[in-house]
PDB file of C-alpha atoms in Angstrom:
ATOM      1  CA  UNK F 262      12.108  18.073  18.805  1.00  0.00           C
ATOM      2  CA  UNK F 263       8.721  18.028  16.357  1.00  0.00           C
ATOM      3  CA  UNK F 264       7.115  14.769  16.287  1.00  0.00           C
ATOM      4  CA  UNK F 265       5.368  13.374  13.425  1.00  0.00           C
ATOM      5  CA  UNK F 266       2.439  10.507  13.734  1.00  0.00           C
ATOM      6  CA  UNK F 267       1.585   8.529  10.461  1.00  0.00           C
ATOM      7  CA  UNK F 268      -1.317   6.251  10.538  1.00  0.00           C
ATOM      8  CA  UNK F 269      -0.476   3.548   8.396  1.00  0.00           C
ATOM      9  CA  UNK F 270      -3.761   1.430   7.821  1.00  0.00           C
ATOM     10  CA  UNK F 271      -4.216  -2.559   6.483  1.00  0.00           C
ATOM     11  CA  UNK F 272      -6.942  -2.305   4.966  1.00  0.00           C
ATOM     12  CA  UNK F 273      -7.876  -6.273   5.611  1.00  0.00           C
ATOM     13  CA  UNK F 274      -8.813  -7.411   8.529  1.00  0.00           C
ATOM     14  CA  UNK F 275      -6.115  -9.634   9.392  1.00  0.00           C
ATOM     15  CA  UNK F 276      -4.482  -8.359  12.620  1.00  0.00           C
ATOM     16  CA  UNK F 277      -1.141 -10.518  12.713  1.00  0.00           C
ATOM     17  CA  UNK F 278      -0.451  -8.848   8.947  1.00  0.00           C
ATOM     18  CA  UNK F 279      -1.422  -5.306  10.159  1.00  0.00           C
ATOM     19  CA  UNK F 280       1.311  -5.645  13.039  1.00  0.00           C
ATOM     20  CA  UNK F 281       4.290  -7.552  10.393  1.00  0.00           C
ATOM     21  CA  UNK F 282       3.477  -3.921   8.260  1.00  0.00           C
ATOM     22  CA  UNK F 283       3.648  -1.835  11.338  1.00  0.00           C
ATOM     23  CA  UNK F 284       6.968  -3.454  11.958  1.00  0.00           C
ATOM     24  CA  UNK F 285       8.237  -2.563   8.548  1.00  0.00           C
ATOM     25  CA  UNK F 286       6.997   0.853   8.707  1.00  0.00           C
ATOM     26  CA  UNK F 287       8.699   1.241  12.139  1.00  0.00           C
ATOM     27  CA  UNK F 288      12.457  -0.023  10.726  1.00  0.00           C
ATOM     28  CA  UNK F 289      12.465   3.154   8.508  1.00  0.00           C
ATOM     29  CA  UNK F 290      11.105   5.836  10.204  1.00  0.00           C
ATOM     30  CA  UNK F 291      12.884   8.754  11.921  1.00  0.00           C
ATOM     31  CA  UNK F 292      13.113   8.170  15.270  1.00  0.00           C
ATOM     32  CA  UNK F 293      10.636  11.343  16.247  1.00  0.00           C
ATOM     33  CA  UNK F 294       8.278   9.178  14.022  1.00  0.00           C
ATOM     34  CA  UNK F 295       5.214   7.916  15.682  1.00  0.00           C
ATOM     35  CA  UNK F 296       3.760   5.384  13.204  1.00  0.00           C
ATOM     36  CA  UNK F 297       0.597   3.893  14.434  1.00  0.00           C
ATOM     37  CA  UNK F 298      -0.792   0.724  12.368  1.00  0.00           C
ATOM     38  CA  UNK F 299      -4.086  -0.272  12.443  1.00  0.00           C
ATOM     39  CA  UNK F 300      -6.913  -2.412  10.547  1.00  0.00           C
ATOM     40  CA  UNK F 301     -10.509  -2.100  10.008  1.00  0.00           C
ATOM     41  CA  UNK F 302     -12.916  -3.766  12.300  1.00  0.00           C
ATOM     42  CA  UNK F 303     -15.263  -4.486   9.456  1.00  0.00           C
ATOM     43  CA  UNK F 304     -14.708  -6.170   5.669  1.00  0.00           C
ATOM     44  CA  UNK F 305     -12.217  -8.740   4.176  1.00  0.00           C
ATOM     45  CA  UNK F 306      -9.768 -10.807   5.919  1.00  0.00           C
ATOM     46  CA  UNK F 307      -7.637 -10.147   2.277  1.00  0.00           C
ATOM     47  CA  UNK F 308      -8.361  -8.385  -0.976  1.00  0.00           C
ATOM     48  CA  UNK F 309      -7.742 -10.208  -3.816  1.00  0.00           C
ATOM     49  CA  UNK F 310     -10.535  -9.371  -5.962  1.00  0.00           C
ATOM     50  CA  UNK F 311     -12.645  -5.902  -6.882  1.00  0.00           C
ATOM     51  CA  UNK F 312     -14.930  -7.313  -4.617  1.00  0.00           C
ATOM     52  CA  UNK F 313     -12.977  -7.507  -1.361  1.00  0.00           C
ATOM     53  CA  UNK F 314     -11.456  -4.087  -2.530  1.00  0.00           C
ATOM     54  CA  UNK F 315     -14.805  -2.113  -2.905  1.00  0.00           C
ATOM     55  CA  UNK F 316     -15.508  -3.860   0.151  1.00  0.00           C
ATOM     56  CA  UNK F 317     -12.251  -3.076   2.251  1.00  0.00           C
ATOM     57  CA  UNK F 318     -13.143   1.048   1.248  1.00  0.00           C
ATOM     58  CA  UNK F 319     -15.945   1.643   3.922  1.00  0.00           C
ATOM     59  CA  UNK F 320     -13.270   0.124   6.690  1.00  0.00           C
ATOM     60  CA  UNK F 321     -10.393   2.395   5.666  1.00  0.00           C
ATOM     61  CA  UNK F 322     -11.962   5.089   5.594  1.00  0.00           C
ATOM     62  CA  UNK F 323     -13.380   5.088   9.131  1.00  0.00           C
ATOM     63  CA  UNK F 324      -9.807   4.753  10.300  1.00  0.00           C
ATOM     64  CA  UNK F 325      -8.888   7.939   8.328  1.00  0.00           C
ATOM     65  CA  UNK F 326     -11.900   9.599  10.371  1.00  0.00           C
ATOM     66  CA  UNK F 327     -10.572   7.857  13.451  1.00  0.00           C
ATOM     67  CA  UNK F 328      -7.088   9.496  12.286  1.00  0.00           C
ATOM     68  CA  UNK F 329      -8.094  12.894  11.902  1.00  0.00           C
ATOM     69  CA  UNK F 330      -9.468  12.826  15.131  1.00  0.00           C
ATOM     70  CA  UNK F 331      -6.185  11.685  16.711  1.00  0.00           C
ATOM     71  CA  UNK F 332      -4.482  13.972  15.084  1.00  0.00           C
ATOM     72  CA  UNK F 333      -2.424  11.980  12.742  1.00  0.00           C
ATOM     73  CA  UNK F 334      -0.236  14.056  10.491  1.00  0.00           C
ATOM     74  CA  UNK F 335      -0.327  11.541   7.228  1.00  0.00           C
ATOM     75  CA  UNK F 336      -1.574   8.434   5.959  1.00  0.00           C
ATOM     76  CA  UNK F 337      -0.037   5.448   4.349  1.00  0.00           C
ATOM     77  CA  UNK F 338      -2.527   2.514   2.223  1.00  0.00           C
ATOM     78  CA  UNK F 339      -0.943  -0.476   3.209  1.00  0.00           C
ATOM     79  CA  UNK F 340      -2.360  -2.361   0.298  1.00  0.00           C
ATOM     80  CA  UNK F 341      -1.020  -2.580  -3.401  1.00  0.00           C
ATOM     81  CA  UNK F 342      -4.464  -2.241  -5.142  1.00  0.00           C
ATOM     82  CA  UNK F 343      -4.220   1.717  -3.223  1.00  0.00           C
ATOM     83  CA  UNK F 344      -8.011   1.065  -2.707  1.00  0.00           C
ATOM     84  CA  UNK F 345      -9.803   4.208  -1.161  1.00  0.00           C
ATOM     85  CA  UNK F 346      -6.572   6.416  -2.273  1.00  0.00           C
ATOM     86  CA  UNK F 347      -8.805   9.342  -3.598  1.00  0.00           C
ATOM     87  CA  UNK F 348     -11.789   9.223  -0.904  1.00  0.00           C
ATOM     88  CA  UNK F 349      -9.126   8.625   1.696  1.00  0.00           C
ATOM     89  CA  UNK F 350      -7.075  12.327   0.296  1.00  0.00           C
ATOM     90  CA  UNK F 351     -10.549  14.067   0.616  1.00  0.00           C
ATOM     91  CA  UNK F 352     -11.312  12.664   4.294  1.00  0.00           C
ATOM     92  CA  UNK F 353      -7.563  13.481   5.698  1.00  0.00           C
ATOM     93  CA  UNK F 354      -6.048  16.668   6.192  1.00  0.00           C
ATOM     94  CA  UNK F 355      -2.318  15.683   5.842  1.00  0.00           C
ATOM     95  CA  UNK F 356      -0.790  13.660   3.433  1.00  0.00           C
ATOM     96  CA  UNK F 357      -2.077   9.699   2.218  1.00  0.00           C
ATOM     97  CA  UNK F 358      -0.245   7.551  -0.093  1.00  0.00           C
ATOM     98  CA  UNK F 359      -0.700   4.457  -1.390  1.00  0.00           C
ATOM     99  CA  UNK F 360       2.208   1.977  -1.013  1.00  0.00           C
ATOM    100  CA  UNK F 361       2.009   0.901  -5.160  1.00  0.00           C
ATOM    101  CA  UNK F 362       2.125   4.611  -5.959  1.00  0.00           C
ATOM    102  CA  UNK F 363       5.041   5.090  -3.717  1.00  0.00           C
ATOM    103  CA  UNK F 364       6.739   1.804  -5.023  1.00  0.00           C
ATOM    104  CA  UNK F 365       6.713   2.598  -8.629  1.00  0.00           C
ATOM    105  CA  UNK F 366       7.609   6.347  -8.484  1.00  0.00           C
ATOM    106  CA  UNK F 367      11.256   4.721  -6.402  1.00  0.00           C
ATOM    107  CA  UNK F 368      11.121   2.242  -8.741  1.00  0.00           C
ATOM    108  CA  UNK F 369      11.781   5.228 -11.345  1.00  0.00           C
ATOM    109  CA  UNK F 370      14.481   6.681  -9.073  1.00  0.00           C
ATOM    110  CA  UNK F 371      16.630   3.930  -9.084  1.00  0.00           C
ATOM    111  CA  UNK F 372      16.431   2.913 -12.808  1.00  0.00           C
ATOM    112  CA  UNK F 373      14.692   2.844 -15.813  1.00  0.00           C
ATOM    113  CA  UNK F 374      12.126  -0.338 -15.300  1.00  0.00           C
ATOM    114  CA  UNK F 375      11.132  -2.048 -13.101  1.00  0.00           C
ATOM    115  CA  UNK F 376       8.700  -5.381 -12.629  1.00  0.00           C
ATOM    116  CA  UNK F 377       6.268  -6.245 -10.061  1.00  0.00           C
ATOM    117  CA  UNK F 378       6.206  -9.127  -7.924  1.00  0.00           C
ATOM    118  CA  UNK F 379       2.436 -10.046  -6.433  1.00  0.00           C
ATOM    119  CA  UNK F 380       0.369 -12.696  -5.390  1.00  0.00           C
ATOM    120  CA  UNK F 381      -2.603 -13.841  -7.343  1.00  0.00           C
ATOM    121  CA  UNK F 382      -2.691 -13.946 -11.221  1.00  0.00           C
ATOM    122  CA  UNK F 383      -6.108 -12.580 -11.030  1.00  0.00           C
ATOM    123  CA  UNK F 384      -4.742  -8.928  -9.511  1.00  0.00           C
ATOM    124  CA  UNK F 385      -2.245  -8.339 -12.405  1.00  0.00           C
ATOM    125  CA  UNK F 386      -4.032  -6.270 -13.996  1.00  0.00           C
ATOM    126  CA  UNK F 387      -5.051  -3.917 -11.379  1.00  0.00           C
ATOM    127  CA  UNK F 388      -1.132  -3.672 -11.020  1.00  0.00           C
ATOM    128  CA  UNK F 389      -0.668  -2.682 -14.679  1.00  0.00           C
ATOM    129  CA  UNK F 390      -4.043  -0.159 -14.344  1.00  0.00           C
ATOM    130  CA  UNK F 391      -2.244   1.489 -11.767  1.00  0.00           C
ATOM    131  CA  UNK F 392       1.036   1.634 -13.671  1.00  0.00           C
ATOM    132  CA  UNK F 393      -0.904   3.537 -16.299  1.00  0.00           C
ATOM    133  CA  UNK F 394      -2.688   5.498 -13.859  1.00  0.00           C
ATOM    134  CA  UNK F 395       0.456   7.034 -12.377  1.00  0.00           C
ATOM    135  CA  UNK F 396       2.156   7.675 -15.222  1.00  0.00           C
ATOM    136  CA  UNK F 397       4.873   4.350 -15.380  1.00  0.00           C
ATOM    137  CA  UNK F 398       3.005   2.010 -17.990  1.00  0.00           C
ATOM    138  CA  UNK F 399       6.363   2.702 -20.563  1.00  0.00           C
ATOM    139  CA  UNK F 400       8.551   1.717 -17.388  1.00  0.00           C
ATOM    140  CA  UNK F 401       6.978  -1.148 -16.227  1.00  0.00           C
ATOM    141  CA  UNK F 402       8.828  -4.439 -17.573  1.00  0.00           C
ATOM    142  CA  UNK F 403       5.952  -6.412 -16.506  1.00  0.00           C
ATOM    143  CA  UNK F 404       3.541  -7.913 -13.514  1.00  0.00           C
ATOM    144  CA  UNK F 405       4.612 -11.365 -12.154  1.00  0.00           C
ATOM    145  CA  UNK F 406       2.036 -13.343  -9.687  1.00  0.00           C
ATOM    146  CA  UNK F 407       3.108 -16.448  -7.191  1.00  0.00           C
ATOM    147  CA  UNK F 408      -0.378 -17.189  -7.150  1.00  0.00           C
ATOM    148  CA  UNK F 409      -0.052 -17.333  -3.011  1.00  0.00           C
ATOM    149  CA  UNK F 410      -2.776 -16.446  -1.820  1.00  0.00           C
ATOM    150  CA  UNK F 411      -2.406 -13.145   0.600  1.00  0.00           C
ATOM    151  CA  UNK F 412      -3.047 -14.073   3.958  1.00  0.00           C
ATOM    152  CA  UNK F 413      -0.645 -17.177   2.960  1.00  0.00           C
ATOM    153  CA  UNK F 414       2.396 -15.078   3.409  1.00  0.00           C
ATOM    154  CA  UNK F 415       2.168 -14.081   6.320  1.00  0.00           C
ATOM    155  CA  UNK F 416       1.919 -17.782   7.688  1.00  0.00           C
ATOM    156  CA  UNK F 417       5.772 -18.670   9.051  1.00  0.00           C
ATOM    157  CA  UNK F 418       4.830 -22.510   8.231  1.00  0.00           C
ATOM    158  CA  UNK F 419       4.123 -21.413   4.879  1.00  0.00           C
ATOM    159  CA  UNK F 420       7.169 -21.488   1.998  1.00  0.00           C
ATOM    160  CA  UNK F 421       6.104 -18.396   0.149  1.00  0.00           C
ATOM    161  CA  UNK F 422       9.084 -16.300   1.226  1.00  0.00           C
ATOM    162  CA  UNK F 423      10.948 -19.183  -0.920  1.00  0.00           C
ATOM    163  CA  UNK F 424       8.815 -18.520  -3.792  1.00  0.00           C
ATOM    164  CA  UNK F 425       8.793 -15.067  -4.071  1.00  0.00           C
ATOM    165  CA  UNK F 426      12.165 -14.866  -3.940  1.00  0.00           C
ATOM    166  CA  UNK F 427      12.693 -17.138  -6.197  1.00  0.00           C
ATOM    167  CA  UNK F 428       9.666 -15.715  -8.637  1.00  0.00           C
ATOM    168  CA  UNK F 429      11.847 -12.357  -8.423  1.00  0.00           C
ATOM    169  CA  UNK F 430      15.197 -13.654  -9.449  1.00  0.00           C
ATOM    170  CA  UNK F 431      13.431 -15.114 -12.296  1.00  0.00           C
ATOM    171  CA  UNK F 432      11.569 -11.806 -13.380  1.00  0.00           C
ATOM    172  CA  UNK F 433      15.091 -10.005 -12.900  1.00  0.00           C
ATOM    173  CA  UNK F 434      16.772 -12.444 -15.609  1.00  0.00           C
ATOM    174  CA  UNK F 435      13.090 -12.824 -17.725  1.00  0.00           C
ATOM    175  CA  UNK F 436      12.044  -9.441 -18.007  1.00  0.00           C
ATOM    176  CA  UNK F 437      15.512  -7.423 -17.876  1.00  0.00           C
ATOM    177  CA  UNK F 438      13.644  -5.448 -15.287  1.00  0.00           C
ATOM    178  CA  UNK F 439      16.147  -2.643 -13.110  1.00  0.00           C
ATOM    179  CA  UNK F 440      14.457  -3.303 -10.150  1.00  0.00           C
ATOM    180  CA  UNK F 441      11.933  -5.353  -8.562  1.00  0.00           C
ATOM    181  CA  UNK F 442       8.484  -3.533  -6.918  1.00  0.00           C
ATOM    182  CA  UNK F 443       6.924  -5.841  -4.066  1.00  0.00           C
ATOM    183  CA  UNK F 444       2.987  -6.845  -4.908  1.00  0.00           C
ATOM    184  CA  UNK F 445       1.473  -6.886  -1.680  1.00  0.00           C
ATOM    185  CA  UNK F 446       2.187  -5.168   1.527  1.00  0.00           C
ATOM    186  CA  UNK F 447       2.206  -8.109   3.180  1.00  0.00           C
ATOM    187  CA  UNK F 448       5.747  -9.356   1.392  1.00  0.00           C
ATOM    188  CA  UNK F 449       7.102  -6.322   3.686  1.00  0.00           C
ATOM    189  CA  UNK F 450       8.773  -8.571   5.151  1.00  0.00           C
ATOM    190  CA  UNK F 451      10.443 -10.171   2.777  1.00  0.00           C
ATOM    191  CA  UNK F 452      12.407  -7.375   1.214  1.00  0.00           C
ATOM    192  CA  UNK F 453      15.676  -7.390   2.875  1.00  0.00           C
ATOM    193  CA  UNK F 454      16.220 -11.411   2.273  1.00  0.00           C
ATOM    194  CA  UNK F 455      15.150 -10.629  -1.645  1.00  0.00           C
ATOM    195  CA  UNK F 456      17.643  -7.907  -1.681  1.00  0.00           C
ATOM    196  CA  UNK F 457      20.561 -10.256  -0.748  1.00  0.00           C
ATOM    197  CA  UNK F 458      19.356 -12.620  -3.658  1.00  0.00           C
ATOM    198  CA  UNK F 459      18.590 -10.966  -6.896  1.00  0.00           C
ATOM    199  CA  UNK F 460      21.049  -8.445  -7.085  1.00  0.00           C
ATOM    200  CA  UNK F 461      18.523  -5.226  -8.101  1.00  0.00           C
ATOM    201  CA  UNK F 462      16.697  -2.747  -6.126  1.00  0.00           C
ATOM    202  CA  UNK F 463      14.056  -4.617  -4.744  1.00  0.00           C
ATOM    203  CA  UNK F 464      11.024  -1.699  -3.222  1.00  0.00           C
ATOM    204  CA  UNK F 465       8.419  -2.602  -1.061  1.00  0.00           C
ATOM    205  CA  UNK F 466       5.718  -0.043  -0.522  1.00  0.00           C
ATOM    206  CA  UNK F 467       5.392   0.161   2.869  1.00  0.00           C
ATOM    207  CA  UNK F 468       8.589   1.629   3.352  1.00  0.00           C
ATOM    208  CA  UNK F 469       9.055   3.533   0.710  1.00  0.00           C
ATOM    209  CA  UNK F 470       5.427   5.272   1.688  1.00  0.00           C
ATOM    210  CA  UNK F 471       5.790   5.607   4.778  1.00  0.00           C
ATOM    211  CA  UNK F 472       9.501   7.951   4.339  1.00  0.00           C
ATOM    212  CA  UNK F 473       7.354   9.909   1.426  1.00  0.00           C
ATOM    213  CA  UNK F 474       4.418  10.746   4.432  1.00  0.00           C
ATOM    214  CA  UNK F 475       7.464  11.355   6.508  1.00  0.00           C
ATOM    215  CA  UNK F 476       9.175  13.865   4.321  1.00  0.00           C
ATOM    216  CA  UNK F 477       5.741  15.540   2.980  1.00  0.00           C
ATOM    217  CA  UNK F 478       4.891  16.487   6.331  1.00  0.00           C
ATOM    218  CA  UNK F 479       8.236  17.839   6.983  1.00  0.00           C
ATOM    219  CA  UNK F 480       8.148  20.068   4.027  1.00  0.00           C
ATOM    220  CA  UNK F 481       4.710  21.366   5.110  1.00  0.00           C
ATOM    221  CA  UNK F 482       2.900  19.516   2.169  1.00  0.00           C
ATOM    222  CA  UNK F 483      -0.032  18.220   2.257  1.00  0.00           C
ATOM    223  CA  UNK F 484      -3.144  17.052  -0.782  1.00  0.00           C
ATOM    224  CA  UNK F 485      -4.215  20.452  -2.444  1.00  0.00           C
ATOM    225  CA  UNK F 486      -7.824  20.787  -1.228  1.00  0.00           C
ATOM    226  CA  UNK F 487      -8.896  23.073  -4.295  1.00  0.00           C
ATOM    227  CA  UNK F 488     -11.265  20.719  -6.810  1.00  0.00           C
ATOM    228  CA  UNK F 489     -11.132  17.297  -7.036  1.00  0.00           C
ATOM    229  CA  UNK F 490      -9.673  16.946  -2.744  1.00  0.00           C
ATOM    230  CA  UNK F 491     -11.598  19.177  -1.707  1.00  0.00           C
ATOM    231  CA  UNK F 492     -13.858  17.737   1.140  1.00  0.00           C
ATOM    232  CA  UNK F 493     -16.823  16.159  -0.201  1.00  0.00           C
ATOM    233  CA  UNK F 494     -19.789  17.814   1.285  1.00  0.00           C
ATOM    234  CA  UNK F 495     -22.979  17.351   3.319  1.00  0.00           C
ATOM    235  CA  UNK F 496     -25.035  14.747   2.498  1.00  0.00           C
ATOM    236  CA  UNK F 497     -26.855  12.554   4.182  1.00  0.00           C
ATOM    237  CA  UNK F 498     -26.564   8.891   4.494  1.00  0.00           C
ATOM    238  CA  UNK F 499     -28.553   5.525   5.251  1.00  0.00           C
ATOM    239  CA  UNK F 500     -29.030   2.147   6.308  1.00  0.00           C
ATOM    240  CA  UNK F 501     -25.225   0.305   6.940  1.00  0.00           C
ATOM    241  CA  UNK F 502     -23.879   3.716   5.667  1.00  0.00           C
ATOM    242  CA  UNK F 503     -25.750   5.816   8.176  1.00  0.00           C
ATOM    243  CA  UNK F 504     -22.410   6.584  10.318  1.00  0.00           C
ATOM    244  CA  UNK F 505     -20.246   7.672   7.383  1.00  0.00           C
ATOM    245  CA  UNK F 506     -22.382  11.074   6.743  1.00  0.00           C
ATOM    246  CA  UNK F 507     -20.166  13.654   6.889  1.00  0.00           C
TER     247      UNK F 507
END
């Protein structure tokens, strides 16, 4: 049996969250798929602003490079902002899928509309931007924020699961949406509980992205290298980025 190796990259540096994300990915992967969950050694401990996102990308790309050296077949970017997705596709020989991209695609396959439930209100604009970029702005009924910091989602003493579940139920009633997209990889462990409560499909992008990468690899499909996503040309990088020279 041929094994598929998927590298699931949490672009923040929170190891406990990475382990939870890895468990959620492994729960849906085929028995012959090996999921390796990693996070960068450098970067922000959580991604909650454009600044955080920009500074998370070098560490993310270092993990893509490490995956290439280790022979990974494909990659999941486990942050709802899909940071560094285009750059990662330039570096990776196999498919790279972001969790926002994956979740929104899945939502349009199980209904005509969806709403996103995310973390901080300041990140809602990014979710709308991605819905437009991926062609789903017309299907997105709303983006709602629970205003819980990312790392608090992973805190067992927090009531985050209860708050997120209540907001999902409220969003279904308010927006009349056919499904809910969870707007943070840290919400992945909540998905089954929320699904039992709200009465519509609840979509965790970590799970969907894992299965999409698995399927693309099985089909022999990888990112086209014609044009935009061709490997970057040779260029010297200096200072803190000197190790990123290709």
